Coordinates of C-alpha atoms (C1' of nucleotides) in Angstrom, one line a residue:
Chain A
M1 CA 17.3 5.9 -96.8
K2 CA 18.2 4.4 -93.5
S3 CA 16.6 1.2 -92.2
R4 CA 17.0 1.6 -88.5
T5 CA 14.9 -1.2 -87.1
A6 CA 16.5 -4.6 -86.5
P7 CA 14.8 -7.7 -88.0
A8 CA 12.8 -10.0 -85.7
P9 CA 14.4 -13.2 -84.4
L10 CA 14.5 -16.1 -86.7
A11 CA 11.7 -18.7 -86.8
E12 CA 12.7 -22.1 -85.6
D13 CA 11.9 -23.9 -88.9
G14 CA 15.5 -23.5 -89.9
A15 CA 16.9 -26.1 -92.2
G16 CA 20.7 -26.1 -92.7
P17 CA 23.4 -24.0 -91.1
L18 CA 22.4 -21.0 -89.1
Y19 CA 24.2 -18.6 -91.4
R20 CA 22.1 -19.9 -94.4
Q21 CA 18.9 -19.2 -92.5
V22 CA 20.2 -15.7 -91.8
K23 CA 21.0 -15.3 -95.4
R24 CA 17.5 -16.4 -96.5
E25 CA 16.0 -14.1 -94.0
L26 CA 18.0 -11.1 -95.3
L27 CA 17.1 -12.1 -98.8
R28 CA 13.5 -12.2 -97.9
L29 CA 13.6 -8.8 -96.4
V30 CA 15.3 -7.3 -99.5
E31 CA 12.9 -9.1 -101.8
A32 CA 9.9 -7.9 -99.8
G33 CA 11.1 -4.4 -100.1
R34 CA 11.7 -4.1 -96.4
Y35 CA 15.2 -3.0 -97.3
A36 CA 15.0 -1.2 -100.7
P37 CA 17.7 -0.7 -103.3
G38 CA 20.1 2.0 -102.0
D39 CA 19.0 1.6 -98.4
T40 CA 21.6 1.5 -95.6
L41 CA 21.0 -1.6 -93.5
P42 CA 21.2 -1.5 -89.7
S43 CA 24.7 -2.1 -88.5
E44 CA 26.0 -5.7 -88.3
S45 CA 25.8 -5.7 -84.5
V46 CA 22.2 -4.5 -84.6
I47 CA 21.1 -7.1 -87.2
A48 CA 23.0 -9.9 -85.4
G49 CA 21.4 -8.9 -82.1
G50 CA 17.9 -8.6 -83.6
L51 CA 18.2 -12.1 -85.2
G52 CA 19.7 -13.5 -82.1
V53 CA 22.9 -14.7 -83.7
S54 CA 26.6 -13.9 -83.3
I55 CA 28.2 -11.3 -85.4
G56 CA 30.4 -13.8 -87.0
T57 CA 27.4 -15.8 -88.2
L58 CA 25.7 -12.6 -89.5
R59 CA 28.9 -11.6 -91.3
K60 CA 29.1 -15.0 -93.1
A61 CA 25.6 -14.6 -94.4
V62 CA 26.3 -11.0 -95.5
D63 CA 29.5 -12.2 -97.2
E64 CA 27.6 -14.5 -99.5
L65 CA 25.0 -11.8 -100.3
V66 CA 27.8 -9.4 -101.1
H67 CA 29.4 -12.0 -103.3
E68 CA 26.1 -12.3 -105.1
H69 CA 25.8 -8.6 -105.6
V70 CA 22.7 -8.3 -103.5
L71 CA 24.4 -6.2 -100.9
V72 CA 27.4 -3.9 -100.9
R73 CA 29.7 -3.2 -97.9
R74 CA 31.5 0.1 -97.5
Q75 CA 34.0 0.2 -94.6
G76 CA 33.2 2.9 -92.1
K77 CA 29.9 3.7 -93.8
G78 CA 27.6 0.7 -93.6
T79 CA 26.0 -2.1 -95.6
F80 CA 23.7 -1.2 -98.5
V81 CA 21.3 -2.9 -100.8
A82 CA 23.0 -2.9 -104.2
L83 CA 22.1 -0.3 -106.8
H84 CA 22.4 -0.8 -110.5
T85 CA 23.9 2.6 -111.1
D86 CA 27.5 1.8 -110.8
D87 CA 29.6 1.3 -113.9
R88 CA 30.5 -2.0 -112.5
F89 CA 27.0 -3.3 -113.1
L90 CA 27.0 -2.0 -116.7
F91 CA 29.9 -4.1 -117.7
H92 CA 28.6 -7.0 -115.7
F93 CA 26.0 -7.4 -118.5
F94 CA 27.7 -5.7 -121.4
H95 CA 30.4 -7.8 -123.0
V96 CA 31.2 -6.3 -126.3
E97 CA 34.7 -5.0 -126.8
A98 CA 36.7 -3.6 -129.7
R99 CA 39.2 -6.0 -131.2
E100 CA 42.7 -4.8 -130.9
E101 CA 43.7 -4.3 -134.5
A102 CA 47.4 -4.2 -135.1
E103 CA 50.1 -4.3 -132.5
G104 CA 50.6 -0.6 -132.1
E105 CA 46.9 -0.1 -131.1
P106 CA 46.5 1.6 -127.8
P107 CA 44.5 -0.6 -125.4
R108 CA 41.5 1.7 -124.9
G109 CA 39.9 -0.5 -122.3
R110 CA 36.2 -0.7 -122.0
E111 CA 34.1 1.7 -123.7
Y112 CA 30.6 3.0 -122.9
P113 CA 28.1 2.2 -125.6
Q114 CA 25.9 5.0 -126.9
V115 CA 22.3 3.9 -126.9
E116 CA 19.7 5.0 -129.4
C117 CA 16.1 3.8 -129.3
V118 CA 14.9 2.8 -132.8
G119 CA 11.7 1.1 -132.0
F120 CA 9.1 0.8 -129.2
A121 CA 6.0 -1.3 -129.8
R122 CA 3.4 -3.3 -128.1
G123 CA 2.4 -6.7 -129.2
R124 CA 1.5 -10.3 -128.3
A125 CA 4.1 -12.8 -127.1
D126 CA 5.1 -15.5 -129.6
D127 CA 5.9 -19.0 -128.4
I128 CA 9.6 -18.3 -127.9
E129 CA 9.1 -15.1 -126.0
A130 CA 6.4 -16.7 -123.9
Q131 CA 8.6 -19.5 -122.9
A132 CA 11.5 -17.2 -122.1
L133 CA 9.4 -14.9 -119.9
H134 CA 7.3 -17.6 -118.3
I135 CA 4.1 -16.1 -119.7
R136 CA 1.5 -17.4 -122.1
A137 CA 1.7 -17.0 -125.8
G138 CA -0.5 -14.1 -126.8
D139 CA 0.1 -12.2 -123.6
A140 CA 0.8 -8.5 -124.0
V141 CA 4.5 -7.6 -124.4
L142 CA 6.6 -4.6 -125.1
R143 CA 9.3 -4.8 -127.8
I144 CA 12.0 -2.2 -127.7
D145 CA 14.7 -1.9 -130.3
N146 CA 18.0 -0.2 -129.5
R147 CA 21.1 0.6 -131.5
L148 CA 24.3 0.6 -129.5
S149 CA 27.3 2.4 -130.9
L150 CA 31.0 2.3 -129.9
A151 CA 33.3 5.1 -130.9
G152 CA 30.5 6.4 -133.0
R153 CA 29.9 3.2 -135.0
P154 CA 26.8 1.1 -134.7
V155 CA 27.8 -2.3 -133.4
V156 CA 24.9 -3.9 -131.6
H157 CA 21.2 -4.2 -132.2
D158 CA 19.3 -5.0 -129.0
R159 CA 15.7 -6.2 -129.0
L160 CA 14.2 -6.2 -125.5
V161 CA 11.0 -8.1 -124.9
L162 CA 9.2 -7.4 -121.6
A163 CA 5.9 -8.7 -120.1
A164 CA 3.6 -5.7 -120.3
Q165 CA 1.9 -6.8 -117.1
T166 CA 5.2 -6.6 -115.2
F167 CA 6.1 -3.2 -116.7
R168 CA 2.8 -1.4 -116.4
N169 CA 2.8 2.2 -117.7
L170 CA 6.2 1.9 -119.3
T171 CA 6.0 4.4 -122.2
E172 CA 8.5 5.3 -124.8
K173 CA 9.0 8.7 -123.2
R174 CA 9.6 7.2 -119.8
F175 CA 12.0 4.7 -121.4
L176 CA 13.9 7.4 -123.2
D177 CA 14.1 9.7 -120.2
R178 CA 15.7 7.2 -118.0
P179 CA 18.7 8.7 -116.2
S180 CA 21.0 5.7 -116.4
T181 CA 21.0 2.1 -117.7
V182 CA 17.9 0.0 -118.5
Y183 CA 18.5 -2.2 -115.5
N184 CA 18.6 0.8 -113.3
L185 CA 15.2 1.8 -114.7
Y186 CA 13.8 -1.6 -113.9
Q187 CA 15.1 -1.3 -110.4
R188 CA 14.1 2.3 -109.7
D189 CA 10.7 2.4 -111.3
Y190 CA 9.6 -1.2 -110.9
G191 CA 11.5 -2.5 -107.9
I192 CA 13.0 -5.2 -110.0
T193 CA 16.6 -6.1 -109.5
V194 CA 18.3 -8.1 -112.2
L195 CA 20.6 -10.4 -110.4
R196 CA 21.9 -12.6 -113.1
A197 CA 21.4 -13.7 -116.7
R198 CA 21.6 -16.7 -118.9
E199 CA 23.0 -16.2 -122.4
R200 CA 23.2 -18.3 -125.4
A201 CA 25.2 -17.2 -128.5
R202 CA 25.1 -18.3 -132.1
A203 CA 26.3 -17.2 -135.5
C204 CA 23.8 -16.4 -138.2
P205 CA 23.4 -14.3 -141.2
A206 CA 22.1 -10.7 -140.6
G207 CA 18.4 -10.3 -141.2
S208 CA 17.2 -7.3 -143.2
A209 CA 15.9 -5.3 -140.1
T210 CA 19.2 -5.8 -138.3
A211 CA 21.2 -5.2 -141.4
R212 CA 19.5 -1.8 -141.8
I213 CA 20.0 -0.9 -138.1
L214 CA 23.6 -1.8 -138.1
G215 CA 24.3 -0.6 -141.6
V216 CA 25.7 -3.8 -142.9
A217 CA 24.9 -6.1 -145.9
P218 CA 22.1 -8.6 -145.2
G219 CA 23.5 -12.1 -144.9
L220 CA 26.8 -11.0 -143.2
P221 CA 27.6 -13.4 -140.4
V222 CA 26.6 -11.7 -137.1
L223 CA 26.6 -12.9 -133.6
E224 CA 23.2 -13.4 -132.0
V225 CA 23.1 -13.4 -128.2
H226 CA 19.9 -14.5 -126.5
R227 CA 19.7 -13.4 -122.9
I228 CA 17.2 -14.1 -120.2
A229 CA 17.6 -11.7 -117.3
L230 CA 16.5 -13.1 -113.9
T231 CA 15.5 -11.5 -110.6
F232 CA 14.9 -13.1 -107.2
G233 CA 13.6 -16.7 -107.3
E234 CA 14.9 -17.2 -110.8
K235 CA 12.0 -15.2 -112.2
P236 CA 12.6 -14.1 -115.8
V237 CA 12.3 -10.3 -116.3
E238 CA 13.6 -9.5 -119.7
Y239 CA 14.2 -11.5 -122.9
R240 CA 16.8 -9.8 -125.0
V241 CA 18.3 -10.6 -128.4
S242 CA 21.5 -8.8 -129.1
T243 CA 22.8 -8.9 -132.6
I244 CA 26.4 -8.0 -132.8
N245 CA 28.5 -7.0 -135.8
T246 CA 31.7 -8.7 -135.0
A247 CA 33.7 -7.3 -137.9
G248 CA 35.6 -5.2 -135.5
H249 CA 34.3 -6.2 -132.0
D250 CA 34.2 -9.4 -129.9
Y251 CA 31.8 -10.8 -127.4
V252 CA 34.1 -11.2 -124.4
S253 CA 33.9 -13.5 -121.4
V254 CA 36.1 -14.7 -118.6
L255 CA 35.9 -18.2 -117.4
A256 CA 36.4 -19.2 -113.7
K257 CA 37.7 -17.0 -111.0
Q258 CA 38.8 -13.4 -111.4
H259 CA 41.0 -12.9 -108.4
Chain B
M1 CA 50.0 -38.5 -101.7
K2 CA 50.1 -37.0 -98.3
S3 CA 51.9 -33.8 -97.4
R4 CA 52.6 -34.2 -93.7
T5 CA 55.0 -31.5 -92.9
A6 CA 53.6 -28.1 -91.9
P7 CA 54.9 -25.0 -93.7
A8 CA 57.4 -22.7 -92.0
P9 CA 56.3 -19.6 -90.3
L10 CA 55.5 -16.6 -92.5
A11 CA 58.1 -14.0 -93.2
E12 CA 57.5 -10.6 -91.8
D13 CA 57.5 -8.8 -95.1
G14 CA 53.7 -9.2 -95.2
A15 CA 51.7 -6.6 -97.0
G16 CA 48.0 -6.5 -96.4
P17 CA 45.9 -8.6 -94.1
L18 CA 47.3 -11.7 -92.5
Y19 CA 44.9 -14.1 -94.3
R20 CA 46.1 -12.7 -97.7
Q21 CA 49.7 -13.4 -96.7
V22 CA 48.7 -16.9 -95.7
K23 CA 46.9 -17.3 -99.0
R24 CA 49.9 -16.1 -101.0
E25 CA 52.1 -18.5 -99.0
L26 CA 49.8 -21.5 -99.8
L27 CA 49.6 -20.5 -103.4
R28 CA 53.4 -20.3 -103.5
L29 CA 53.7 -23.8 -102.1
V30 CA 51.3 -25.2 -104.6
E31 CA 52.9 -23.3 -107.5
A32 CA 56.4 -24.6 -106.4
G33 CA 55.1 -28.1 -106.4
R34 CA 55.6 -28.4 -102.7
Y35 CA 51.9 -29.5 -102.6
A36 CA 51.2 -31.3 -105.9
P37 CA 47.8 -31.8 -107.7
G38 CA 45.9 -34.5 -105.8
D39 CA 47.9 -34.2 -102.6
T40 CA 46.3 -34.1 -99.3
L41 CA 47.4 -31.0 -97.4
P42 CA 48.2 -31.1 -93.7
S43 CA 45.2 -30.6 -91.5
E44 CA 44.0 -27.0 -90.9
S45 CA 45.2 -27.0 -87.4
V46 CA 48.7 -28.2 -88.4
I47 CA 49.0 -25.6 -91.2
A48 CA 47.7 -22.9 -88.9
G49 CA 50.2 -23.9 -86.2
G50 CA 53.0 -24.1 -88.6
L51 CA 52.4 -20.7 -90.0
G52 CA 51.7 -19.2 -86.6
V53 CA 48.2 -18.0 -87.3
S54 CA 44.9 -18.9 -85.8
I55 CA 42.7 -21.5 -87.5
G56 CA 40.1 -18.9 -88.4
T57 CA 42.7 -16.9 -90.4
L58 CA 43.9 -20.1 -92.1
R59 CA 40.4 -21.0 -93.0
K60 CA 39.7 -17.6 -94.6
A61 CA 42.8 -18.0 -96.8
V62 CA 41.7 -21.6 -97.8
D63 CA 38.2 -20.4 -98.4
E64 CA 39.5 -18.1 -101.1
L65 CA 41.7 -20.7 -102.7
V66 CA 38.8 -23.2 -102.7
H67 CA 36.7 -20.5 -104.4
E68 CA 39.3 -20.1 -107.0
H69 CA 39.5 -23.9 -107.6
V70 CA 43.1 -24.2 -106.5
L71 CA 42.1 -26.3 -103.4
V72 CA 39.2 -28.7 -102.7
R73 CA 37.8 -29.4 -99.3
R74 CA 36.2 -32.7 -98.3
Q75 CA 34.6 -32.8 -94.9
G76 CA 36.0 -35.6 -92.8
K77 CA 38.8 -36.3 -95.2
G78 CA 41.0 -33.3 -95.7
T79 CA 41.9 -30.5 -98.0
F80 CA 43.4 -31.3 -101.5
V81 CA 45.1 -29.6 -104.3
A82 CA 42.5 -29.6 -107.1
L83 CA 42.7 -32.1 -109.9
H84 CA 41.4 -31.6 -113.4
T85 CA 39.8 -35.0 -113.6
D86 CA 36.3 -34.1 -112.3
D87 CA 33.5 -33.7 -114.7
R88 CA 33.0 -30.3 -113.0
F89 CA 36.2 -29.0 -114.7
L90 CA 35.2 -30.2 -118.1
F91 CA 32.1 -28.1 -118.2
H92 CA 34.0 -25.3 -116.6
F93 CA 35.6 -24.9 -120.0
F94 CA 33.2 -26.5 -122.4
H95 CA 30.3 -24.3 -123.1
V96 CA 28.5 -25.8 -126.1
E97 CA 25.0 -27.1 -125.6
A98 CA 22.4 -28.4 -127.9
R99 CA 19.6 -26.0 -128.6
E100 CA 16.2 -27.2 -127.5
E101 CA 14.3 -27.5 -130.7
A102 CA 10.6 -27.7 -130.3
E103 CA 8.7 -27.7 -127.0
G104 CA 8.3 -31.5 -126.7
E105 CA 12.1 -31.9 -126.7
P106 CA 13.4 -33.7 -123.7
P107 CA 16.0 -31.6 -121.8
R108 CA 19.0 -33.8 -122.2
G109 CA 21.2 -31.7 -120.0
R110 CA 24.9 -31.4 -120.7
E111 CA 26.5 -33.9 -123.0
Y112 CA 30.0 -35.1 -123.2
P113 CA 31.7 -34.3 -126.5
Q114 CA 33.4 -37.1 -128.3
V115 CA 36.9 -35.9 -129.3
E116 CA 38.7 -37.0 -132.4
C117 CA 42.2 -35.8 -133.3
V118 CA 42.4 -34.8 -136.9
G119 CA 45.8 -33.0 -137.0
F120 CA 49.0 -32.8 -135.0
A121 CA 51.8 -30.7 -136.4
R122 CA 54.9 -28.7 -135.4
G123 CA 55.5 -25.2 -136.8
R124 CA 56.6 -21.7 -136.0
A125 CA 54.4 -19.2 -134.2
D126 CA 52.8 -16.4 -136.2
D127 CA 52.3 -13.0 -134.8
I128 CA 48.9 -13.7 -133.3
E129 CA 49.9 -16.9 -131.7
A130 CA 53.1 -15.4 -130.3
Q131 CA 51.2 -12.6 -128.8
A132 CA 48.7 -14.9 -127.2
L133 CA 51.3 -17.2 -125.7
H134 CA 53.8 -14.6 -124.7
I135 CA 56.5 -16.0 -126.9
R136 CA 58.3 -14.7 -130.0
A137 CA 57.1 -15.0 -133.5
G138 CA 58.9 -17.9 -135.1
D139 CA 59.3 -19.8 -131.9
A140 CA 58.4 -23.5 -132.1
V141 CA 54.8 -24.4 -131.5
L142 CA 52.5 -27.5 -131.6
R143 CA 49.2 -27.2 -133.5
I144 CA 46.6 -29.8 -132.7
D145 CA 43.3 -30.0 -134.5
N146 CA 40.4 -31.8 -132.9
R147 CA 36.9 -32.5 -134.0
L148 CA 34.3 -32.6 -131.2
S149 CA 31.0 -34.4 -131.7
L150 CA 27.8 -34.3 -129.8
A151 CA 25.3 -37.1 -130.2
G152 CA 27.4 -38.4 -133.1
R153 CA 27.4 -35.2 -135.0
P154 CA 30.5 -33.0 -135.5
V155 CA 29.9 -29.6 -133.9
V156 CA 33.2 -28.0 -133.0
H157 CA 36.6 -27.8 -134.6
D158 CA 39.2 -27.0 -132.0
R159 CA 42.7 -25.8 -132.9
L160 CA 45.1 -25.9 -130.0
V161 CA 48.4 -24.0 -130.2
L162 CA 51.0 -24.7 -127.6
A163 CA 54.5 -23.5 -127.0
A164 CA 56.8 -26.4 -127.9
Q165 CA 59.2 -25.3 -125.2
T166 CA 56.6 -25.7 -122.5
F167 CA 55.3 -29.0 -123.7
R168 CA 58.5 -30.8 -124.4
N169 CA 58.2 -34.3 -125.8
L170 CA 54.5 -34.1 -126.4
T171 CA 53.9 -36.5 -129.2
E172 CA 50.8 -37.3 -131.1
K173 CA 50.8 -40.7 -129.5
R174 CA 51.0 -39.3 -126.0
F175 CA 48.3 -36.8 -126.8
L176 CA 46.0 -39.5 -128.1
D177 CA 46.7 -41.9 -125.3
R178 CA 45.7 -39.4 -122.6
P179 CA 43.3 -40.9 -120.1
S180 CA 41.1 -37.9 -119.5
T181 CA 40.8 -34.3 -120.7
V182 CA 43.4 -32.2 -122.4
Y183 CA 43.7 -30.0 -119.3
N184 CA 44.2 -33.1 -117.2
L185 CA 47.1 -34.0 -119.5
Y186 CA 48.7 -30.6 -119.0
Q187 CA 48.4 -31.1 -115.3
R188 CA 49.5 -34.7 -114.9
D189 CA 52.4 -34.7 -117.4
Y190 CA 53.6 -31.1 -117.3
G191 CA 52.5 -29.9 -113.9
I192 CA 50.5 -27.1 -115.5
T193 CA 47.2 -26.3 -113.9
V194 CA 44.8 -24.2 -116.0
L195 CA 43.1 -21.9 -113.6
R196 CA 41.1 -19.7 -115.8
A197 CA 40.7 -18.6 -119.4
R198 CA 39.8 -15.5 -121.4
E199 CA 37.5 -16.0 -124.4
R200 CA 36.5 -13.7 -127.2
A201 CA 33.8 -14.8 -129.6
R202 CA 32.8 -13.6 -133.1
A203 CA 30.8 -14.7 -136.0
C204 CA 32.5 -15.4 -139.4
P205 CA 32.1 -17.5 -142.5
A206 CA 33.4 -21.1 -142.3
G207 CA 36.8 -21.5 -143.9
S208 CA 37.5 -24.4 -146.2
A209 CA 39.4 -26.5 -143.6
T210 CA 36.8 -26.0 -140.9
A211 CA 34.0 -26.6 -143.4
R212 CA 35.6 -29.9 -144.3
I213 CA 36.1 -31.0 -140.7
L214 CA 32.6 -30.0 -139.6
G215 CA 31.0 -31.2 -142.8
V216 CA 29.3 -27.9 -143.6
A217 CA 29.3 -25.6 -146.6
P218 CA 32.2 -23.1 -146.8
G219 CA 30.9 -19.6 -146.0
L220 CA 28.2 -20.8 -143.5
P221 CA 28.2 -18.4 -140.5
V222 CA 30.0 -20.2 -137.7
L223 CA 31.0 -19.0 -134.2
E224 CA 34.7 -18.6 -133.6
V225 CA 35.8 -18.6 -130.0
H226 CA 39.4 -17.5 -129.2
R227 CA 40.6 -18.8 -125.8
I228 CA 43.7 -18.1 -123.9
A229 CA 44.1 -20.5 -121.0
L230 CA 46.1 -19.2 -118.1
T231 CA 47.9 -20.8 -115.2
F232 CA 49.5 -19.2 -112.1
G233 CA 50.7 -15.7 -112.4
E234 CA 48.5 -15.1 -115.4
K235 CA 50.9 -17.1 -117.6
P236 CA 49.3 -18.2 -120.9
V237 CA 49.5 -21.9 -121.5
E238 CA 47.3 -22.6 -124.5
Y239 CA 45.8 -20.6 -127.3
R240 CA 42.8 -22.3 -128.7
V241 CA 40.4 -21.4 -131.5
S242 CA 37.1 -23.2 -131.4
T243 CA 34.9 -23.0 -134.4
I244 CA 31.4 -24.0 -133.7
N245 CA 28.6 -24.9 -136.0
T246 CA 25.7 -23.2 -134.3
A247 CA 23.1 -24.5 -136.6
G248 CA 21.8 -26.8 -133.7
H249 CA 24.0 -25.8 -130.8
D250 CA 24.7 -22.7 -128.7
Y251 CA 27.6 -21.2 -126.9
V252 CA 26.3 -20.9 -123.4
S253 CA 27.3 -18.6 -120.5
V254 CA 26.0 -17.5 -117.2
L255 CA 26.5 -14.0 -116.0
A256 CA 27.0 -13.2 -112.4
K257 CA 26.6 -15.4 -109.4
Q258 CA 25.5 -19.0 -109.7
H259 CA 24.3 -19.7 -106.1
Chain C
dA1 C1' 35.0 11.1 -80.9
dA2 C1' 31.7 7.9 -82.2
dG3 C1' 30.1 4.6 -85.4
dT4 C1' 30.8 1.5 -89.1
dG5 C1' 32.8 -2.6 -91.3
dG6 C1' 37.5 -5.5 -91.4
dT7 C1' 40.7 -8.6 -89.1
dC8 C1' 42.3 -11.9 -85.8
dT9 C1' 42.0 -14.8 -82.0
dA10 C1' 40.7 -19.0 -78.9
dG11 C1' 37.8 -22.3 -77.9
dA12 C1' 33.5 -25.3 -78.0
dC13 C1' 30.8 -28.3 -80.4
dC14 C1' 28.9 -30.7 -84.7
dA15 C1' 29.0 -33.7 -89.0
dC16 C1' 31.5 -36.7 -91.7
dC17 C1' 34.9 -40.3 -92.8
dA18 C1' 38.0 -43.9 -92.0
dT19 C1' 39.5 -47.8 -89.1
Chain D
dT1 C1' 37.2 -44.1 -82.0
dG2 C1' 40.0 -40.5 -83.5
dG3 C1' 40.9 -37.2 -87.1
dT4 C1' 39.1 -34.1 -90.5
dG5 C1' 36.6 -30.1 -92.0
dG6 C1' 32.1 -27.1 -90.8
dT7 C1' 29.7 -24.1 -87.7
dC8 C1' 29.0 -20.9 -84.0
dT9 C1' 30.4 -18.0 -80.4
dA10 C1' 32.4 -13.9 -77.7
dG11 C1' 35.5 -10.5 -77.6
dA12 C1' 39.6 -7.5 -78.8
dC13 C1' 41.5 -4.5 -81.8
dC14 C1' 42.3 -2.0 -86.4
dA15 C1' 40.9 1.0 -90.5
dC16 C1' 37.9 4.0 -92.4
dT17 C1' 34.2 7.6 -92.5
dT18 C1' 31.6 11.4 -90.7
dA19 C1' 30.8 15.0 -87.9

DNA sequence: AAGTGGTCTAGACCACCAT
DNA sequence: TGGTGGTCTAGACCACTTA
């Protein structure tokens, strides 16, 4: 969809540099759904004119939003509100990779996990879930269990916990029928864009449920990753516990700058 | 130290946008030691003039280098080659945090680890170490074992493996007498700046050596983090295996943008 | 050819720091 | 007070996409 109308001029309340005010204003428009995921924004000169700032200032604001994956620029085409359909986004949040065994192993690069839903239940939040999702203990939640396989072998057990109030009418069928990733579902059906996530990892012995799902012996050391996915305003959207069989795979991360 | 002289004009070979060429040139000067860690660079207008580009273009190049932690800007003072003494850098590479136990727990924020050297030995690289450090199996290496404690309790066993050829004359005494972090030692004494690192984590049972160092039962699930620290040109500098007792602590990471 | 983002420039002014 | 980086502007031109 195309958003043709330019935004109204900035209010005068502005704290800090002008380009930050512009950035906050754009963020506000995206958050409010004025510009929806996938939309083409008005051209830079139109936005700049509408807000009453120079194009250089507008560009600096957009630069930061692009860097934060809120917007995407494509030369010659326009500026878009980021969509969670690209492969790029999948690997932004999926960090499990096969370990290169011997030397002669071909570096197969990143692999798509095959996802299989093995549980979909409604329940009441326990203390930990409530704290993670900023809801009250006892509030209604959805608990979804998935098995992720790489090269045909089960490697990860994901348990997703969602506030039922946020994801109204989310049924197992709707969940299974999603065309793309889970985060794409959140965005497309609930207007929720996952911007970033906090993760904490620890080693622990496999519990019986996980052991069954992954096909390993109970008590085997596995990696448990607790993730809280956040949207605008640091609001928690999803609490996820990933249990990873690290016998042949690693949890991978890169520290500091990529370029 | 102050670097007063402006760089020479850019060669004409330039591929890509001008600001990238400028960035490469500045990077080259830092790499070559022309601007050393801690140095004040010439002012932006002087550099821009020397290179024959506008100040805006120079600033865009510096922007990227600041973002990659190669340079640091301080308003009113100047632009500096980044030093690895700031606390900021410590936590850039130290990602272990106490788990908040119950609700009433005070959020103590990040804690400095207390480091204790428990081993310093010379040896020959095995296949894995050689591959990690881009040297040949059998080449001379240093192996340093440290115990890291948080709030007085041993939590991490670090084994550092370094190519002896890169770190000539590094003795146990010199290592112990370092004034600051290990990465600061690399930079100050060997001119090696660690820019980024790749890490791979997995769960496994504690080996006997680690169990002894951490004071846990052998076989307890622990988190093993394999890190390769890189300097300019993606050159590996250090191979480090951190073994973490995750009974009361987590390995923490943030995905996607921080701002 | 027209419209978009990407680069580059030149200059004015502000905010901060040292002296 | 003078020098530094930080912000903002206005305009020219380039590179890419679409029609």
